[in-house]
């Protein structure tokens, strides 16, 4: 096993990974930007290296400084968390060239699956359904005709997109050109790649994703699904597992499709295959996330499998010691993402407790919410035997959670738990947008 790992991230996910390392007896190295010097992940790690100023491009995305920090501290592996460099195949390859293990899939696999257009092409080859759409748009192409053929409404999507960035909804032909330009420019800025394609916009669908875990010997397991339909601006806000409307038969089919995708990609480590599910039980591949997912803890709750520890073990060459038949998913788990809606200093913090209630966060008393990074400041996670119990438990936990000094979305999350349609499981990806909030 590794004796020392560098965590190339900040916030709750860095804390999550450091905790896993501690439990495994692995030494940890935190990296941090100047304004993050007094944050929790830095305090919890065994060693710490400042990698630059506030701007992510100069610190958490600064590949050179991160690799130097790993070499200087003798870290054998780097865990990238999610966001930042986690889906950067170039960074994974660079780690390898320096003899450092990148905790994630092989860089060539990341390259292949990280590009939405490439991934769609692979799905077509292996017979996994995708949303009807085009390939990457080429200069001089008759996009109006292409769009008319696909039909409106449609989405312009950046091939390199992630985190809801580089997506535009086009409802009528007159918006097409402008949306293509806007999506492409946004993607060029965020991902240094302006490639876009068109995809039919499906309505009344749910976002249902499958968690896979694959080792280096070819064993691929699926740890069930997560329903992530509760989104605002194409970003997930609340996730639950199991999906309240899925049947066992459909789950098996989606599991098989996800495993097929992982197999075809030559995938190793933890990954997520995202699908849209319509009311008739048809599902369509939208993308694969070749990394740890924000909402992984709800899967851990119902499966009892520690996904982060398995990412580390697999990166070290340890084979999975269990089979699909050994995976037993029980009970129900919900996650609410807690986001800051303002800057400020957390001058009072109370975190709810109780059986199978936990708050994954890097917040402590007097934490400062900085404008440079993601607005998500914590994830409240509950587990209960049934969905009804889990919703009640989440409502109680949200009511108990107190974060003073910054504005948060706690009240909005409580409103969802109290909403009748949510309680009935009757929601799709547009539900939160239309809920009065
Ligand atoms: P998940 O599907 O795991 O919930 P999200 O799409 O919400 O993932 O992204 C998780 C985090 O990573 C968010 O903070 C998001 O802003 C960030 N992120 C996602 N994709 C990228 C990317 N390609 N580059 C940089 N940050 C990203
Ligand atoms: P990202 O990489 O930013 O996560 P995704 O392709 O996963 O991009 O899309 C983000 C969200 O947008 C999905 O979770 C879903 O809610 C919505 N979405 C994506 N594709 C479609 C589509 N073809 N029709 C309807 N909604 C979609
Ligand atoms: Mg996605």
XYZ file of N, CA, C and O in Angstrom, residues 173-368:
784
model
N -35.377 28.186 -33.808
C -34.258 28.294 -34.748
C -33.504 29.621 -34.681
O -32.296 29.648 -34.875
N -34.223 30.714 -34.366
C -33.544 32.019 -34.372
C -32.493 32.143 -33.259
O -31.623 32.997 -33.313
N -32.576 31.271 -32.235
C -31.591 31.344 -31.139
C -30.353 30.488 -31.409
O -29.389 30.527 -30.643
N -30.408 29.699 -32.487
C -29.387 28.664 -32.688
C -27.963 29.211 -32.774
O -27.094 28.850 -31.975
N -27.738 30.102 -33.736
C -26.386 30.624 -33.991
C -25.774 31.227 -32.730
O -24.637 30.947 -32.380
N -26.600 32.061 -32.055
C -26.120 32.773 -30.877
C -25.750 31.780 -29.767
O -24.744 31.920 -29.078
N -26.577 30.744 -29.594
C -26.337 29.755 -28.539
C -25.077 28.939 -28.820
O -24.328 28.609 -27.907
N -24.881 28.614 -30.091
C -23.687 27.852 -30.464
C -22.448 28.672 -30.113
O -21.497 28.171 -29.503
N -22.486 29.952 -30.472
C -21.348 30.816 -30.191
C -21.113 30.931 -28.683
O -19.988 30.800 -28.208
N -22.201 31.140 -27.934
C -22.073 31.336 -26.482
C -21.512 30.076 -25.806
O -20.605 30.156 -24.982
N -22.044 28.909 -26.175
C -21.587 27.656 -25.550
C -20.124 27.396 -25.889
O -19.322 26.999 -25.032
N -19.789 27.655 -27.147
C -18.425 27.404 -27.594
C -17.438 28.331 -26.888
O -16.368 27.902 -26.442
N -17.820 29.603 -26.761
C -16.925 30.561 -26.098
C -16.757 30.215 -24.622
O -15.655 30.255 -24.084
N -17.865 29.850 -23.981
C -17.791 29.485 -22.554
C -16.869 28.276 -22.362
O -16.058 28.231 -21.445
N -16.998 27.304 -23.266
C -16.193 26.091 -23.150
C -14.725 26.368 -23.452
O -13.827 25.820 -22.818
N -14.507 27.232 -24.410
C -13.130 27.597 -24.768
C -12.450 28.204 -23.544
O -11.306 27.863 -23.210
N -13.199 29.070 -22.855
C -12.641 29.747 -21.690
C -12.417 28.770 -20.532
O -11.366 28.745 -19.902
N -13.429 27.942 -20.263
C -13.363 27.072 -19.086
C -12.508 25.823 -19.324
O -11.845 25.345 -18.414
N -12.554 25.275 -20.535
C -11.892 23.971 -20.754
C -10.847 24.012 -21.864
O -10.300 22.966 -22.243
N -10.626 25.213 -22.415
C -9.640 25.386 -23.479
C -9.984 24.524 -24.700
O -9.086 23.996 -25.367
N -11.263 24.328 -24.941
C -11.720 23.507 -26.067
C -13.139 23.963 -26.412
O -14.058 23.812 -25.610
N -13.298 24.551 -27.588
C -14.592 25.137 -27.962
C -15.500 24.213 -28.767
O -16.527 24.648 -29.283
N -15.145 22.921 -28.871
C -15.969 21.984 -29.643
C -17.367 21.847 -29.037
O -17.509 21.614 -27.832
N -18.392 21.954 -29.878
C -19.773 21.759 -29.404
C -20.532 20.839 -30.356
O -20.158 20.702 -31.520
N -21.579 20.215 -29.845
C -22.456 19.395 -30.681
C -23.890 19.666 -30.265
O -24.140 20.383 -29.276
N -24.831 19.135 -31.021
C -26.256 19.335 -30.708
C -26.854 18.049 -30.163
O -26.472 16.954 -30.575
N -27.777 18.201 -29.238
C -28.442 17.037 -28.663
C -29.906 17.394 -28.466
O -30.210 18.503 -28.027
N -30.789 16.484 -28.759
C -32.217 16.731 -28.547
C -32.432 16.995 -27.051
O -31.842 16.336 -26.207
N -33.269 17.998 -26.737
C -33.562 18.294 -25.336
C -34.748 17.441 -24.907
O -35.858 17.590 -25.411
N -34.498 16.516 -24.004
C -35.566 15.631 -23.546
C -36.280 16.270 -22.362
O -35.637 16.799 -21.459
N -37.616 16.228 -22.371
C -38.359 16.819 -21.259
C -39.036 15.708 -20.456
O -39.253 14.601 -20.960
N -39.327 16.039 -19.216
C -39.989 15.070 -18.348
C -39.100 13.876 -18.040
O -39.575 12.771 -17.796
N -37.766 14.083 -18.053
C -36.846 12.976 -17.781
C -36.188 13.117 -16.410
O -36.169 14.204 -15.825
N -35.667 12.015 -15.917
C -34.895 12.024 -14.671
C -33.441 11.774 -15.005
O -33.128 11.096 -15.990
N -32.562 12.316 -14.157
C -31.130 12.020 -14.274
C -30.852 10.854 -13.331
O -30.965 10.996 -12.114
N -30.535 9.715 -13.909
C -30.228 8.531 -13.094
C -28.836 8.036 -13.492
O -28.595 7.758 -14.671
N -27.950 7.977 -12.545
C -26.563 7.599 -12.855
C -26.165 6.343 -12.097
O -26.677 6.066 -11.014
N -25.249 5.576 -12.711
C -24.812 4.315 -12.124
C -23.368 4.446 -11.641
O -22.506 4.941 -12.381
N -23.107 3.995 -10.426
C -21.748 4.020 -9.869
C -21.040 2.723 -10.215
O -21.544 1.641 -9.902
N -19.909 2.826 -10.868
C -19.126 1.614 -11.118
C -17.788 1.682 -10.397
O -17.290 2.756 -10.053
N -17.267 0.494 -10.153
C -15.971 0.344 -9.492
C -15.278 -0.793 -10.234
O -15.817 -1.893 -10.336
N -14.108 -0.499 -10.806
C -13.422 -1.510 -11.614
C -11.970 -1.623 -11.185
O -11.313 -0.609 -10.934
N -11.483 -2.853 -11.066
C -10.075 -3.031 -10.668
C -9.210 -3.335 -11.891
O -9.693 -3.405 -13.020
N -7.930 -3.521 -11.658
C -6.996 -3.701 -12.780
C -7.042 -5.105 -13.383
O -6.405 -5.365 -14.392
N -7.795 -6.013 -12.724
C -7.831 -7.374 -13.247
C -9.066 -7.609 -14.115
O -9.328 -8.721 -14.557
N -9.856 -6.549 -14.340
C -11.009 -6.672 -15.226
C -12.330 -6.886 -14.506
O -13.370 -7.032 -15.144
N -12.293 -6.918 -13.180
C -13.566 -7.057 -12.458
C -14.252 -5.694 -12.388
O -13.646 -4.704 -11.981
N -15.520 -5.660 -12.794
C -16.284 -4.410 -12.787
C -17.564 -4.618 -11.985
O -18.352 -5.511 -12.284
N -17.743 -3.792 -10.964
C -18.951 -3.897 -10.147
C -19.784 -2.639 -10.316
O -19.258 -1.561 -10.553
N -21.102 -2.805 -10.159
C -21.981 -1.643 -10.165
C -22.618 -1.530 -8.786
O -23.165 -2.500 -8.261
N -22.509 -0.348 -8.185
C -23.045 -0.136 -6.837
C -24.398 0.574 -6.887
O -24.691 1.432 -6.059
N -25.189 0.221 -7.883
C -26.536 0.781 -7.966
C -26.547 2.175 -8.551
O -25.550 2.647 -9.107
N -27.713 2.816 -8.418
C -27.932 4.103 -9.080
C -28.078 5.236 -8.074
O -28.205 5.002 -6.880
N -28.046 6.448 -8.608
C -28.402 7.635 -7.821
C -29.323 8.470 -8.683
O -29.060 8.667 -9.866
N -30.406 8.947 -8.098
C -31.286 9.861 -8.810
C -30.830 11.281 -8.489
O -30.873 11.701 -7.334
N -30.363 11.979 -9.506
C -29.838 13.346 -9.326
C -30.656 14.323 -10.139
O -30.128 15.271 -10.724
N -31.950 14.095 -10.227
C -32.801 14.955 -11.053
C -33.024 16.327 -10.433
O -33.403 17.257 -11.146
N -32.829 16.444 -9.135
C -33.096 17.727 -8.489
C -31.907 18.658 -8.720
O -30.900 18.588 -8.032
N -32.051 19.488 -9.758
C -30.960 20.345 -10.206
C -31.450 21.777 -10.385
O -32.620 22.005 -10.655
N -30.508 22.714 -10.232
C -30.762 24.112 -10.559
C -29.668 24.538 -11.517
O -28.484 24.311 -11.225
N -30.020 25.112 -12.629
C -29.032 25.513 -13.636
C -28.113 24.361 -14.033
O -26.903 24.522 -14.107
N -28.683 23.207 -14.239
C -27.954 22.001 -14.669
C -26.932 21.524 -13.636
O -26.042 20.736 -13.938
N -27.036 22.008 -12.397
C -26.169 21.528 -11.333
C -27.004 20.830 -10.273
O -28.066 21.303 -9.879
N -26.482 19.687 -9.831
C -27.225 18.886 -8.867
C -27.349 19.597 -7.527
O -26.401 20.242 -7.084
N -28.516 19.470 -6.888
C -28.721 20.111 -5.587
C -29.044 19.078 -4.505
O -28.643 19.216 -3.357
N -29.800 18.040 -4.889
C -30.186 16.978 -3.957
C -30.082 15.657 -4.712
O -30.484 15.581 -5.875
N -29.541 14.631 -4.062
C -29.430 13.323 -4.700
C -29.974 12.271 -3.753
O -29.866 12.410 -2.528
N -30.546 11.216 -4.330
C -31.014 10.125 -3.473
C -30.785 8.785 -4.144
O -30.686 8.687 -5.369
N -30.673 7.758 -3.325
C -30.583 6.401 -3.820
C -31.315 5.483 -2.849
O -31.228 5.686 -1.654
N -32.064 4.478 -3.329
C -32.343 4.234 -4.740
C -33.221 5.310 -5.370
O -33.820 6.128 -4.672
N -33.284 5.267 -6.708
C -34.193 6.137 -7.451
C -35.609 5.710 -7.090
O -35.926 4.527 -7.145
N -36.494 6.675 -6.702
C -37.817 6.277 -6.212
C -38.723 5.608 -7.240
O -39.720 5.008 -6.847
N -38.413 5.699 -8.529
C -39.343 5.119 -9.510
C -38.784 3.909 -10.262
O -39.473 3.336 -11.101
N -37.570 3.517 -9.965
C -36.938 2.475 -10.778
C -37.390 1.079 -10.309
O -37.557 0.841 -9.118
N -37.610 0.197 -11.268
C -37.944 -1.182 -10.912
C -36.654 -2.009 -10.872
O -35.636 -1.596 -11.414
N -36.732 -3.184 -10.259
C -35.547 -4.041 -10.187
C -35.069 -4.429 -11.581
O -33.871 -4.484 -11.849
N -36.022 -4.698 -12.457
C -35.666 -5.087 -13.833
C -34.912 -3.965 -14.538
O -33.887 -4.189 -15.176
N -35.447 -2.754 -14.408
C -34.802 -1.612 -15.055
C -33.419 -1.371 -14.457
O -32.453 -1.079 -15.176
N -33.309 -1.528 -13.128
C -32.004 -1.347 -12.475
C -30.994 -2.333 -13.049
O -29.870 -1.950 -13.371
N -31.396 -3.580 -13.206
C -30.496 -4.597 -13.782
C -30.042 -4.176 -15.171
O -28.870 -4.234 -15.510
N -31.004 -3.695 -15.980
C -30.666 -3.278 -17.354
C -29.672 -2.115 -17.350
O -28.726 -2.095 -18.129
N -29.911 -1.161 -16.463
C -29.026 0.006 -16.421
C -27.658 -0.377 -15.868
O -26.637 0.140 -16.314
N -27.654 -1.301 -14.910
C -26.376 -1.805 -14.374
C -25.579 -2.481 -15.476
O -24.380 -2.243 -15.630
N -26.275 -3.310 -16.241
C -25.590 -4.020 -17.323
C -25.036 -3.045 -18.357
O -23.912 -3.211 -18.841
N -25.819 -2.004 -18.662
C -25.341 -1.003 -19.623
C -24.102 -0.290 -19.075
O -23.120 -0.084 -19.789
N -24.144 0.060 -17.794
C -23.004 0.783 -17.186
C -21.749 -0.081 -17.187
O -20.652 0.395 -17.484
N -21.920 -1.355 -16.871
C -20.773 -2.264 -16.849
C -20.215 -2.434 -18.266
O -19.004 -2.455 -18.475
N -21.123 -2.490 -19.235
C -20.712 -2.603 -20.638
C -19.890 -1.373 -21.065
O -18.872 -1.495 -21.755
N -20.337 -0.209 -20.626
C -19.614 1.030 -20.934
C -18.212 0.977 -20.327
O -17.212 1.250 -21.003
N -18.132 0.595 -19.056
C -16.839 0.543 -18.365
C -15.910 -0.466 -19.038
O -14.723 -0.218 -19.215
N -16.502 -1.590 -19.431
C -15.732 -2.648 -20.085
C -15.171 -2.155 -21.427
O -13.983 -2.315 -21.708
N -16.052 -1.551 -22.219
C -15.650 -1.073 -23.553
C -14.573 0.003 -23.444
O -13.705 0.121 -24.308
N -14.636 0.787 -22.364
C -13.672 1.876 -22.203
C -12.356 1.388 -21.601
O -11.383 2.124 -21.573
N -12.334 0.164 -21.102
C -11.148 -0.331 -20.399
C -10.976 0.409 -19.082
O -9.876 0.733 -18.649
N -12.115 0.659 -18.447
C -12.128 1.525 -17.273
C -11.592 0.849 -16.017
O -11.858 -0.322 -15.778
N -10.847 1.610 -15.217
C -10.472 1.158 -13.870
C -10.752 2.300 -12.900
O -10.879 3.442 -13.322
N -10.859 1.974 -11.612
C -11.150 2.933 -10.533
C -12.667 3.185 -10.441
O -13.454 2.465 -11.056
N -13.042 4.211 -9.691
C -14.460 4.544 -9.536
C -14.871 5.463 -10.678
O -14.110 6.346 -11.066
N -16.060 5.256 -11.210
C -16.561 6.118 -12.268
C -18.071 6.123 -12.269
O -18.703 5.256 -11.654
N -18.646 7.098 -12.962
C -20.100 7.202 -12.993
C -20.602 7.315 -14.415
O -20.103 8.124 -15.190
N -21.584 6.487 -14.734
C -22.202 6.548 -16.053
C -23.555 7.232 -15.881
O -24.421 6.738 -15.154
N -23.703 8.384 -16.528
C -24.926 9.174 -16.378
C -25.914 8.886 -17.514
O -25.530 8.883 -18.681
N -27.173 8.700 -17.123
C -28.241 8.452 -18.096
C -29.405 9.408 -17.842
O -29.607 9.866 -16.709
N -30.194 9.663 -18.872
C -31.501 10.277 -18.688
C -32.517 9.158 -18.834
O -32.378 8.294 -19.701
N -33.517 9.174 -17.973
C -34.530 8.117 -17.954
C -35.879 8.749 -18.239
O -36.290 9.688 -17.545
N -36.578 8.250 -19.250
C -37.893 8.844 -19.543
C -39.017 8.067 -18.837
O -38.771 7.042 -18.196
N -40.239 8.583 -18.993
C -41.373 8.010 -18.254
C -41.716 6.599 -18.696
O -42.398 5.859 -17.983
N -41.261 6.236 -19.904
C -41.560 4.890 -20.395
C -40.458 3.884 -20.055
O -40.478 2.758 -20.567
N -39.492 4.313 -19.248
C -38.442 3.382 -18.846
C -37.324 3.246 -19.865
O -36.511 2.329 -19.778
N -37.266 4.166 -20.856
C -36.133 4.174 -21.782
C -35.032 5.016 -21.177
O -35.304 6.092 -20.640
N -33.796 4.545 -21.284
C -32.699 5.360 -20.756
C -31.690 5.646 -21.855
O -31.520 4.857 -22.789
N -31.051 6.812 -21.734
C -30.124 7.308 -22.753
C -28.850 7.777 -22.074
O -28.900 8.605 -21.153
N -27.728 7.282 -22.541
C -26.421 7.716 -22.021
C -26.236 9.202 -22.279
O -26.506 9.667 -23.385
N -25.792 9.976 -21.263
C -25.382 11.362 -21.549
C -23.882 11.575 -21.375
O -23.269 12.257 -22.169
N -23.269 10.994 -20.340
C -21.821 11.156 -20.213
C -21.286 10.214 -19.150
O -22.039 9.633 -18.371
N -19.956 10.061 -19.146
C -19.313 9.332 -18.061
C -18.409 10.306 -17.327
O -17.652 11.056 -17.950
N -18.490 10.282 -15.999
C -17.583 11.087 -15.183
C -16.484 10.169 -14.657
O -16.754 9.228 -13.914
N -15.259 10.440 -15.105
C -14.142 9.529 -14.824
C -13.438 9.893 -13.523
O -12.230 10.095 -13.491
N -14.225 10.005 -12.462
C -13.668 10.495 -11.194
C -14.621 10.161 -10.066
O -15.700 9.612 -10.283
N -14.196 10.554 -8.872
C -15.072 10.470 -7.705
C -16.187 11.487 -7.905
O -15.938 12.606 -8.357
N -17.402 11.115 -7.578
C -18.537 12.014 -7.760
C -18.861 12.713 -6.439
O -18.709 12.120 -5.375
N -19.326 13.936 -6.532
C -19.703 14.693 -5.328
C -20.616 13.845 -4.425
O -20.426 13.748 -3.220
N -21.610 13.214 -5.052
C -22.661 12.536 -4.288
C -22.330 11.076 -3.969
O -23.224 10.296 -3.628
N -21.044 10.692 -4.031
C -20.693 9.289 -3.763
C -21.109 8.790 -2.381
O -21.372 7.595 -2.227
N -21.197 9.669 -1.343
C -21.507 9.128 -0.012
C -22.851 8.417 0.104
O -22.999 7.491 0.897
N -23.847 8.809 -0.715
C -25.147 8.134 -0.567
C -25.049 6.677 -1.034
O -25.712 5.801 -0.500
N -24.194 6.443 -2.024
C -23.975 5.068 -2.473
C -23.232 4.282 -1.392
O -23.535 3.107 -1.144
N -22.288 4.932 -0.744
C -21.554 4.273 0.349
C -22.517 3.885 1.472
O -22.387 2.814 2.070
N -23.493 4.764 1.716
C -24.458 4.489 2.793
C -25.267 3.223 2.531
O -25.478 2.409 3.423
N -25.741 3.058 1.302
C -26.621 1.903 1.050
C -25.864 0.635 0.659
O -26.422 -0.456 0.675
N -24.590 0.792 0.285
C -23.823 -0.391 -0.143
C -22.811 -0.855 0.894
O -22.355 -1.998 0.856
N -22.436 0.050 1.800
C -21.401 -0.286 2.778
C -20.006 -0.346 2.176
O -19.057 -0.748 2.837
N -19.876 0.083 0.908
C -18.556 0.074 0.256
C -17.953 1.482 0.349
O -18.614 2.462 0.002
N -16.711 1.569 0.826
C -16.030 2.862 0.907
C -15.361 3.132 -0.441
O -14.320 2.556 -0.761
N -15.954 3.995 -1.238
C -15.492 4.206 -2.621
C -14.101 4.837 -2.659
O -13.257 4.452 -3.478
N -13.842 5.776 -1.759
C -12.521 6.437 -1.763
C -11.419 5.441 -1.404
O -10.371 5.394 -2.055
N -11.667 4.621 -0.389
C -10.649 3.625 -0.021
C -10.402 2.663 -1.171
O -9.257 2.280 -1.426
N -11.460 2.294 -1.894
C -11.274 1.382 -3.022
C -10.553 2.043 -4.181
O -9.767 1.402 -4.876
N -10.774 3.339 -4.373
C -9.995 4.053 -5.406
C -8.505 3.943 -5.086
O -7.679 3.707 -5.972
N -8.188 4.125 -3.806
C -6.776 4.092 -3.386
C -6.215 2.679 -3.544
O -5.135 2.482 -4.110
N -6.973 1.684 -3.082
C -6.481 0.301 -3.178
C -6.311 -0.115 -4.638
O -5.306 -0.727 -5.004
N -7.284 0.206 -5.479
C -7.202 -0.177 -6.894
C -5.994 0.487 -7.553
O -5.263 -0.152 -8.319
N -5.755 1.767 -7.224
C -4.599 2.474 -7.799
C -3.294 1.784 -7.410
O -2.286 1.888 -8.096
N -3.346 1.077 -6.285
C -2.164 0.393 -5.768
C -2.094 -1.048 -6.303
O -1.169 -1.787 -5.989
N -3.099 -1.439 -7.075
C -3.081 -2.771 -7.690
C -3.824 -3.847 -6.923
O -3.775 -5.017 -7.283
N -4.540 -3.459 -5.877
C -5.285 -4.454 -5.094
C -6.557 -4.845 -5.854
O -7.309 -3.971 -6.300
N -6.810 -6.159 -6.047
C -8.040 -6.562 -6.742
C -9.255 -6.478 -5.828
O -9.143 -6.640 -4.610
N -10.414 -6.249 -6.411
C -11.666 -6.242 -5.640
C -11.919 -7.660 -5.126
O -11.925 -8.605 -5.920
N -12.139 -7.838 -3.828
C -12.298 -9.182 -3.288
C -13.747 -9.656 -3.283
O -14.043 -10.712 -2.748
N -14.646 -8.882 -3.868
C -16.044 -9.323 -3.897
C -16.630 -9.211 -5.296
O -16.105 -8.516 -6.149
N -17.738 -9.918 -5.477
C -18.424 -10.005 -6.754
C -19.697 -9.177 -6.734
O -20.148 -8.760 -5.674
N -20.332 -9.038 -7.883
C -21.608 -8.331 -7.942
C -22.635 -8.958 -6.984
O -23.402 -8.242 -6.352
N -22.605 -10.290 -6.874
C -23.577 -10.956 -5.972
C -23.353 -10.586 -4.508
O -24.241 -10.756 -3.678
N -22.151 -10.119 -4.192
C -21.855 -9.749 -2.798
C -22.305 -8.324 -2.467
O -22.221 -7.889 -1.321
N -22.740 -7.592 -3.491
C -23.186 -6.210 -3.261
C -24.662 -6.243 -2.862
O -25.512 -6.645 -3.654
N -24.945 -5.828 -1.645
C -26.337 -5.792 -1.185
C -26.694 -4.350 -0.861
O -26.116 -3.752 0.045
N -27.627 -3.817 -1.631
C -28.031 -2.430 -1.414
C -29.255 -2.430 -0.518
O -30.268 -3.047 -0.851
N -29.146 -1.738 0.628
C -30.294 -1.725 1.538
C -30.584 -0.311 2.022
O -29.672 0.508 2.169
N -31.869 -0.039 2.276
C -32.280 1.232 2.844
C -32.284 2.358 1.838
O -32.292 2.132 0.618
N -32.290 3.566 2.358
C -32.423 4.746 1.507
C -31.514 5.855 2.021
O -31.410 6.065 3.227
N -30.849 6.542 1.113
C -29.965 7.639 1.521
C -30.214 8.870 0.667
O -30.480 8.763 -0.536
N -30.138 10.043 1.297
C -30.350 11.327 0.617
C -29.192 12.256 0.956
O -28.693 12.250 2.084
N -28.781 13.041 -0.035
C -27.784 14.091 0.198
C -28.377 15.431 -0.200
O -28.967 15.554 -1.272
N -28.194 16.447 0.650
C -28.512 17.823 0.277
C -27.226 18.618 0.204
O -26.465 18.659 1.176
N -26.974 19.222 -0.946
C -25.795 20.078 -1.061
C -26.109 21.411 -0.391
O -27.123 22.041 -0.695
N -25.240 21.822 0.513
C -25.427 23.100 1.183
C -24.475 24.100 0.512
O -23.266 23.880 0.463
N -25.075 25.164 -0.027
C -24.282 26.132 -0.780
C -24.363 27.508 -0.141
O -25.388 27.881 0.429
N -23.260 28.256 -0.263
C -23.231 29.632 0.231
C -23.807 30.522 -0.855
O -23.521 30.344 -2.035
N -24.649 31.472 -0.423
C -25.221 32.408 -1.386
C -24.620 33.807 -1.212
O -25.049 34.758 -1.857
N -23.656 33.889 -0.283
C -22.982 35.174 -0.078
C -21.574 34.883 0.420
O -21.253 33.743 0.736
N -20.765 35.915 0.492
C -19.461 35.761 1.141
C -19.669 35.970 2.636
O -20.765 36.300 3.065
N -18.635 35.785 3.417
C -18.756 36.082 4.834
C -17.922 35.159 5.687
O -17.230 34.279 5.177
N -18.016 35.374 7.005
C -17.290 34.553 7.969
C -18.306 33.766 8.775
O -19.281 34.333 9.270
N -18.092 32.471 8.896
C -19.024 31.636 9.653
C -18.777 31.894 11.141
O -17.816 31.376 11.707
N -19.633 32.711 11.756
C -19.355 33.044 13.150
C -20.094 32.133 14.128
O -19.865 32.185 15.327
N -20.988 31.289 13.615
C -21.591 30.263 14.462
C -21.938 29.060 13.600
O -22.486 29.206 12.512
N -21.562 27.890 14.078
C -21.820 26.667 13.319
C -22.325 25.594 14.262
O -21.697 25.306 15.277
N -23.489 25.037 13.937
C -23.959 23.855 14.680
C -24.313 22.775 13.677
O -25.127 22.981 12.781
N -23.691 21.636 13.864
C -23.874 20.527 12.934
C -24.745 19.464 13.586
O -24.491 19.066 14.715
N -25.818 19.023 12.894
C -26.685 18.003 13.494
C -25.971 16.664 13.633
O -25.045 16.368 12.884
N -26.430 15.882 14.580
C -25.852 14.554 14.794
C -26.953 13.516 14.797
O -27.997 13.691 14.176
N -26.716 12.438 15.501
C -27.701 11.355 15.536
C -27.248 10.238 14.639
O -26.339 10.388 13.818
N -27.958 9.117 14.767
C -27.577 7.925 14.030
C -27.699 8.131 12.523
O -28.742 8.543 12.021
N -26.648 7.878 11.807
C -26.586 7.930 10.348
C -27.042 9.269 9.760
O -27.759 9.340 8.756
N -26.578 10.325 10.458
C -26.723 11.688 9.938
C -25.311 12.245 9.923
O -24.641 12.202 10.950
N -24.817 12.699 8.810
C -23.506 13.355 8.877
C -23.380 14.502 7.890
O -24.074 14.555 6.879
N -22.520 15.439 8.266
C -22.306 16.637 7.469
C -20.864 16.620 6.990
O -19.950 16.774 7.782
N -20.663 16.363 5.710
C -19.318 16.385 5.125
C -18.990 17.823 4.778
O -19.615 18.407 3.886
N -18.004 18.387 5.468
C -17.702 19.806 5.281
C -16.270 20.095 5.681
O -15.640 19.290 6.368
N -15.769 21.236 5.236
C -14.477 21.704 5.733
C -14.702 22.937 6.607
O -13.767 23.593 7.023
N -15.979 23.246 6.888
C -16.282 24.422 7.705
C -15.901 24.187 9.157
O -16.129 23.110 9.701
N -15.360 25.213 9.781
C -15.166 25.230 11.231
C -15.563 26.631 11.698
O -15.869 27.499 10.873
N -15.568 26.838 12.990
C -15.845 28.163 13.532
C -14.907 29.188 12.869
O -13.703 28.925 12.762
N -15.455 30.293 12.422
C -14.688 31.392 11.806
C -14.141 31.083 10.411
O -13.292 31.826 9.914
N -14.611 30.032 9.790
C -14.237 29.794 8.387
C -14.675 30.980 7.545
O -15.765 31.523 7.752
N -13.862 31.324 6.578
C -14.227 32.411 5.690
C -14.700 31.842 4.365
O -14.061 30.940 3.821
